[in-house]
């Protein structure tokens, strides 16, 4: 779905060749993408220029400012993704997704949970934005007739700006499922390996049978170690294709959220302190719902990233639970080798090395927004009371 949407929006120049069974760069798709990108850029740049010169853009119009900031993110996505089309295609061809996924058993509960996260990020959040945008347009411009096409045209910068981030989010969800399935297999190996070394089992089972079972468990661990390294390295390596979009999108969201809440403060201050302007409660609620969507997306990214970090750490913890006192020599070597790979692999999701994606991401953004708001509000209150 994400690859199809990348092609539809003109971000990705490649296509899947069923004849060669791999992704290739397609000249017709490249021409189509360039036409889509140029049309998008010309239309929105002219629209922003027209509204800026006519004075229809004001600092109090939070939603319009946020939409136009996302136009900048879209233009950056087009330029950066076009420039790295070749490395992206080679990366996609090097990922053994289906061989790894088909070799593991994943519970339906985990699949439904992952599907729920994807639906919330890719469908529910844009739907909330669309509904609030329609309500805002009808309230702010009641004299204009807003059609579905006009609303979708306004929504396109918000959708395209999040498309590259959705690709990384979907890849991280799949990687989290695979590592969780690997840990499930390791957990069963831990139980069997420890059971084979209990005093009762060592008396009941013959040494040859125990050696055979340990060799089979070692073979299984070898396969799981390979799948773990491939999954962790691919999920971390894919970040380098989306890091610019992710960082710029976070900065734009930070600025948009700060401006939105500051405008809410200005409206309340004008009503209670200056007593010269009415307070539009309906418009305030619509803007708050609109600004809550970036926070919701940030929470989802933080949740999936922290789950992935916990699953990778859980792999090492499970390996340490294996009792190697009476185990086979080859099984000991495989366990120690697997644990060494897990412990030495520095799995951190840091786009451009600036900000780590983990459970503290939401607190970091919230602290930044709060700090900026305190500075702006203090400056405004000082100015207001000094004028009085």
PDB file of C-alpha atoms in Angstrom, residues 101-266:
ATOM      1  CA  UNK A 101       8.281 -13.573   7.582  1.00  0.00           C
ATOM      2  CA  UNK A 102       7.089 -16.910   6.176  1.00  0.00           C
ATOM      3  CA  UNK A 103       9.581 -18.858   8.288  1.00  0.00           C
ATOM      4  CA  UNK A 104       8.115 -17.520  11.549  1.00  0.00           C
ATOM      5  CA  UNK A 105       4.815 -18.024  13.342  1.00  0.00           C
ATOM      6  CA  UNK A 106       3.028 -14.853  14.368  1.00  0.00           C
ATOM      7  CA  UNK A 107      -0.118 -14.865  16.477  1.00  0.00           C
ATOM      8  CA  UNK A 108      -3.234 -13.198  15.108  1.00  0.00           C
ATOM      9  CA  UNK A 109      -3.435 -11.010  18.214  1.00  0.00           C
ATOM     10  CA  UNK A 110      -0.058  -9.448  17.372  1.00  0.00           C
ATOM     11  CA  UNK A 111      -1.070  -8.993  13.729  1.00  0.00           C
ATOM     12  CA  UNK A 112      -4.342  -7.299  14.664  1.00  0.00           C
ATOM     13  CA  UNK A 113      -2.513  -5.050  17.124  1.00  0.00           C
ATOM     14  CA  UNK A 114      -0.015  -4.021  14.447  1.00  0.00           C
ATOM     15  CA  UNK A 115      -2.831  -3.494  11.937  1.00  0.00           C
ATOM     16  CA  UNK A 116      -4.612  -1.269  14.453  1.00  0.00           C
ATOM     17  CA  UNK A 117      -1.523   0.932  14.805  1.00  0.00           C
ATOM     18  CA  UNK A 118      -1.239   1.239  11.005  1.00  0.00           C
ATOM     19  CA  UNK A 119      -4.943   2.063  10.612  1.00  0.00           C
ATOM     20  CA  UNK A 120      -4.707   4.738  13.317  1.00  0.00           C
ATOM     21  CA  UNK A 121      -1.594   6.309  11.778  1.00  0.00           C
ATOM     22  CA  UNK A 122      -2.483   6.107   8.079  1.00  0.00           C
ATOM     23  CA  UNK A 123      -6.301   6.347   8.039  1.00  0.00           C
ATOM     24  CA  UNK A 124      -7.856   7.593  11.283  1.00  0.00           C
ATOM     25  CA  UNK A 125      -5.491  10.556  11.749  1.00  0.00           C
ATOM     26  CA  UNK A 126      -6.010  11.882   8.180  1.00  0.00           C
ATOM     27  CA  UNK A 127      -9.776  11.350   8.583  1.00  0.00           C
ATOM     28  CA  UNK A 128      -9.815  13.443  11.781  1.00  0.00           C
ATOM     29  CA  UNK A 129      -7.803  16.148  10.029  1.00  0.00           C
ATOM     30  CA  UNK A 130     -10.198  16.103   7.076  1.00  0.00           C
ATOM     31  CA  UNK A 131     -13.311  16.460   9.263  1.00  0.00           C
ATOM     32  CA  UNK A 132     -11.822  19.288  11.331  1.00  0.00           C
ATOM     33  CA  UNK A 133     -10.605  20.999   8.150  1.00  0.00           C
ATOM     34  CA  UNK A 134     -14.118  20.937   6.659  1.00  0.00           C
ATOM     35  CA  UNK A 135     -15.580  22.347   9.898  1.00  0.00           C
ATOM     36  CA  UNK A 136     -12.918  25.037   9.963  1.00  0.00           C
ATOM     37  CA  UNK A 137     -13.520  26.052   6.356  1.00  0.00           C
ATOM     38  CA  UNK A 138     -17.272  26.299   6.811  1.00  0.00           C
ATOM     39  CA  UNK A 139     -16.755  28.415   9.941  1.00  0.00           C
ATOM     40  CA  UNK A 140     -13.947  30.653   8.720  1.00  0.00           C
ATOM     41  CA  UNK A 141     -15.278  31.150   5.177  1.00  0.00           C
ATOM     42  CA  UNK A 142     -19.070  30.704   5.262  1.00  0.00           C
ATOM     43  CA  UNK A 143     -19.497  32.700   2.044  1.00  0.00           C
ATOM     44  CA  UNK A 144     -17.452  30.190   0.023  1.00  0.00           C
ATOM     45  CA  UNK A 145     -18.835  26.905  -1.239  1.00  0.00           C
ATOM     46  CA  UNK A 146     -16.488  24.104  -0.156  1.00  0.00           C
ATOM     47  CA  UNK A 147     -16.730  20.902  -2.140  1.00  0.00           C
ATOM     48  CA  UNK A 148     -15.138  17.546  -1.469  1.00  0.00           C
ATOM     49  CA  UNK A 149     -12.571  18.211  -4.218  1.00  0.00           C
ATOM     50  CA  UNK A 150     -11.589  21.544  -2.659  1.00  0.00           C
ATOM     51  CA  UNK A 151     -11.197  19.950   0.768  1.00  0.00           C
ATOM     52  CA  UNK A 152      -9.120  17.087  -0.625  1.00  0.00           C
ATOM     53  CA  UNK A 153      -6.943  19.604  -2.490  1.00  0.00           C
ATOM     54  CA  UNK A 154      -6.287  21.381   0.801  1.00  0.00           C
ATOM     55  CA  UNK A 155      -5.589  18.040   2.491  1.00  0.00           C
ATOM     56  CA  UNK A 156      -3.008  16.879  -0.042  1.00  0.00           C
ATOM     57  CA  UNK A 157      -0.005  18.699   1.539  1.00  0.00           C
ATOM     58  CA  UNK A 158      -0.816  17.112   4.905  1.00  0.00           C
ATOM     59  CA  UNK A 159      -1.102  13.637   3.354  1.00  0.00           C
ATOM     60  CA  UNK A 160       2.008  13.822   1.153  1.00  0.00           C
ATOM     61  CA  UNK A 161       4.143  15.330   3.932  1.00  0.00           C
ATOM     62  CA  UNK A 162       3.371  12.285   6.117  1.00  0.00           C
ATOM     63  CA  UNK A 163       3.770   9.683   3.381  1.00  0.00           C
ATOM     64  CA  UNK A 164       7.521   9.119   3.810  1.00  0.00           C
ATOM     65  CA  UNK A 165       7.079   8.936   7.589  1.00  0.00           C
ATOM     66  CA  UNK A 166       4.290   6.391   7.091  1.00  0.00           C
ATOM     67  CA  UNK A 167       6.701   4.223   5.077  1.00  0.00           C
ATOM     68  CA  UNK A 168       9.159   4.141   7.963  1.00  0.00           C
ATOM     69  CA  UNK A 169       6.324   3.565  10.446  1.00  0.00           C
ATOM     70  CA  UNK A 170       4.999   0.602   8.434  1.00  0.00           C
ATOM     71  CA  UNK A 171       8.465  -0.901   8.112  1.00  0.00           C
ATOM     72  CA  UNK A 172       9.016  -0.537  11.848  1.00  0.00           C
ATOM     73  CA  UNK A 173       5.679  -2.242  12.581  1.00  0.00           C
ATOM     74  CA  UNK A 174       6.680  -5.222  10.406  1.00  0.00           C
ATOM     75  CA  UNK A 175      10.137  -5.395  12.007  1.00  0.00           C
ATOM     76  CA  UNK A 176       8.545  -5.343  15.458  1.00  0.00           C
ATOM     77  CA  UNK A 177       6.300  -8.263  14.483  1.00  0.00           C
ATOM     78  CA  UNK A 178       9.248 -10.292  13.181  1.00  0.00           C
ATOM     79  CA  UNK A 179      11.430  -9.690  16.263  1.00  0.00           C
ATOM     80  CA  UNK A 180       8.477 -10.550  18.534  1.00  0.00           C
ATOM     81  CA  UNK A 181       8.018 -13.826  16.608  1.00  0.00           C
ATOM     82  CA  UNK A 182      11.768 -14.540  16.952  1.00  0.00           C
ATOM     83  CA  UNK A 183      11.545 -13.979  20.703  1.00  0.00           C
ATOM     84  CA  UNK A 184       8.581 -16.346  20.855  1.00  0.00           C
ATOM     85  CA  UNK A 185      10.686 -19.076  19.203  1.00  0.00           C
ATOM     86  CA  UNK A 186      13.646 -18.323  21.484  1.00  0.00           C
ATOM     87  CA  UNK A 187      11.374 -18.591  24.517  1.00  0.00           C
ATOM     88  CA  UNK A 188      10.364 -22.125  23.533  1.00  0.00           C
ATOM     89  CA  UNK A 189      14.033 -23.045  22.947  1.00  0.00           C
ATOM     90  CA  UNK A 190      14.927 -21.699  26.404  1.00  0.00           C
ATOM     91  CA  UNK A 191      12.264 -23.862  28.022  1.00  0.00           C
ATOM     92  CA  UNK A 192      13.359 -27.014  26.203  1.00  0.00           C
ATOM     93  CA  UNK A 193      17.099 -26.422  26.709  1.00  0.00           C
ATOM     94  CA  UNK A 194      16.660 -25.846  30.433  1.00  0.00           C
ATOM     95  CA  UNK A 195      14.337 -28.862  30.718  1.00  0.00           C
ATOM     96  CA  UNK A 196      16.929 -31.137  29.074  1.00  0.00           C
ATOM     97  CA  UNK A 197      19.426 -30.182  31.792  1.00  0.00           C
ATOM     98  CA  UNK A 198      17.240 -30.935  34.817  1.00  0.00           C
ATOM     99  CA  UNK A 199      18.462 -33.886  36.978  1.00  0.00           C
ATOM    100  CA  UNK A 200      15.379 -35.954  36.141  1.00  0.00           C
ATOM    101  CA  UNK A 201      15.723 -35.514  32.368  1.00  0.00           C
ATOM    102  CA  UNK A 202      19.457 -36.231  32.480  1.00  0.00           C
ATOM    103  CA  UNK A 203      18.675 -39.571  34.146  1.00  0.00           C
ATOM    104  CA  UNK A 204      15.745 -40.507  31.889  1.00  0.00           C
ATOM    105  CA  UNK A 205      17.226 -39.450  28.520  1.00  0.00           C
ATOM    106  CA  UNK A 206      20.221 -41.039  26.865  1.00  0.00           C
ATOM    107  CA  UNK A 207      23.272 -38.836  26.138  1.00  0.00           C
ATOM    108  CA  UNK A 208      22.966 -39.412  22.377  1.00  0.00           C
ATOM    109  CA  UNK A 209      19.347 -38.203  22.330  1.00  0.00           C
ATOM    110  CA  UNK A 210      20.232 -35.139  24.379  1.00  0.00           C
ATOM    111  CA  UNK A 211      23.129 -34.336  22.048  1.00  0.00           C
ATOM    112  CA  UNK A 212      20.827 -34.716  19.031  1.00  0.00           C
ATOM    113  CA  UNK A 213      18.232 -32.387  20.541  1.00  0.00           C
ATOM    114  CA  UNK A 214      20.852 -29.792  21.441  1.00  0.00           C
ATOM    115  CA  UNK A 215      22.172 -29.911  17.863  1.00  0.00           C
ATOM    116  CA  UNK A 216      18.651 -29.328  16.505  1.00  0.00           C
ATOM    117  CA  UNK A 217      18.135 -26.447  18.924  1.00  0.00           C
ATOM    118  CA  UNK A 218      21.498 -25.011  17.860  1.00  0.00           C
ATOM    119  CA  UNK A 219      20.425 -25.152  14.196  1.00  0.00           C
ATOM    120  CA  UNK A 220      17.198 -23.326  15.068  1.00  0.00           C
ATOM    121  CA  UNK A 221      19.099 -20.670  16.988  1.00  0.00           C
ATOM    122  CA  UNK A 222      21.473 -20.202  14.049  1.00  0.00           C
ATOM    123  CA  UNK A 223      18.514 -19.463  11.756  1.00  0.00           C
ATOM    124  CA  UNK A 224      16.927 -17.137  14.304  1.00  0.00           C
ATOM    125  CA  UNK A 225      20.205 -15.262  14.763  1.00  0.00           C
ATOM    126  CA  UNK A 226      20.427 -14.647  11.022  1.00  0.00           C
ATOM    127  CA  UNK A 227      16.817 -13.438  10.874  1.00  0.00           C
ATOM    128  CA  UNK A 228      17.362 -11.194  13.896  1.00  0.00           C
ATOM    129  CA  UNK A 229      20.455  -9.529  12.407  1.00  0.00           C
ATOM    130  CA  UNK A 230      18.737  -9.025   9.036  1.00  0.00           C
ATOM    131  CA  UNK A 231      15.596  -7.568  10.628  1.00  0.00           C
ATOM    132  CA  UNK A 232      17.419  -5.240  13.020  1.00  0.00           C
ATOM    133  CA  UNK A 233      19.896  -3.996  10.409  1.00  0.00           C
ATOM    134  CA  UNK A 234      17.214  -3.441   7.741  1.00  0.00           C
ATOM    135  CA  UNK A 235      14.831  -1.604  10.075  1.00  0.00           C
ATOM    136  CA  UNK A 236      17.674   0.615  11.268  1.00  0.00           C
ATOM    137  CA  UNK A 237      19.117   1.040   7.770  1.00  0.00           C
ATOM    138  CA  UNK A 238      15.792   2.172   6.304  1.00  0.00           C
ATOM    139  CA  UNK A 239      15.894   5.199   8.611  1.00  0.00           C
ATOM    140  CA  UNK A 240      18.596   6.844   6.504  1.00  0.00           C
ATOM    141  CA  UNK A 241      16.119   7.169   3.616  1.00  0.00           C
ATOM    142  CA  UNK A 242      13.483   8.921   5.743  1.00  0.00           C
ATOM    143  CA  UNK A 243      15.503  10.854   8.338  1.00  0.00           C
ATOM    144  CA  UNK A 244      15.387  14.247   6.588  1.00  0.00           C
ATOM    145  CA  UNK A 245      11.632  14.076   6.140  1.00  0.00           C
ATOM    146  CA  UNK A 246      11.132  12.922   9.723  1.00  0.00           C
ATOM    147  CA  UNK A 247      13.243  15.676  11.296  1.00  0.00           C
ATOM    148  CA  UNK A 248      11.779  18.483   9.156  1.00  0.00           C
ATOM    149  CA  UNK A 249       8.261  17.180   9.780  1.00  0.00           C
ATOM    150  CA  UNK A 250       8.891  17.156  13.541  1.00  0.00           C
ATOM    151  CA  UNK A 251      10.226  20.712  13.396  1.00  0.00           C
ATOM    152  CA  UNK A 252       7.181  21.870  11.421  1.00  0.00           C
ATOM    153  CA  UNK A 253       4.856  20.099  13.860  1.00  0.00           C
ATOM    154  CA  UNK A 254       6.693  21.710  16.767  1.00  0.00           C
ATOM    155  CA  UNK A 255       6.333  25.164  15.226  1.00  0.00           C
ATOM    156  CA  UNK A 256       2.705  24.569  14.218  1.00  0.00           C
ATOM    157  CA  UNK A 257       1.676  23.267  17.652  1.00  0.00           C
ATOM    158  CA  UNK A 258       3.456  26.148  19.390  1.00  0.00           C
ATOM    159  CA  UNK A 259       1.844  28.751  17.111  1.00  0.00           C
ATOM    160  CA  UNK A 260      -1.553  27.098  17.517  1.00  0.00           C
ATOM    161  CA  UNK A 261      -1.524  27.114  21.301  1.00  0.00           C
ATOM    162  CA  UNK A 262      -0.076  30.631  21.342  1.00  0.00           C
ATOM    163  CA  UNK A 263      -2.912  31.839  19.139  1.00  0.00           C
ATOM    164  CA  UNK A 264      -5.356  30.213  21.549  1.00  0.00           C
ATOM    165  CA  UNK A 265      -3.730  32.152  24.367  1.00  0.00           C
ATOM    166  CA  UNK A 266      -3.936  35.403  22.348  1.00  0.00           C
TER     167      UNK A 266
END
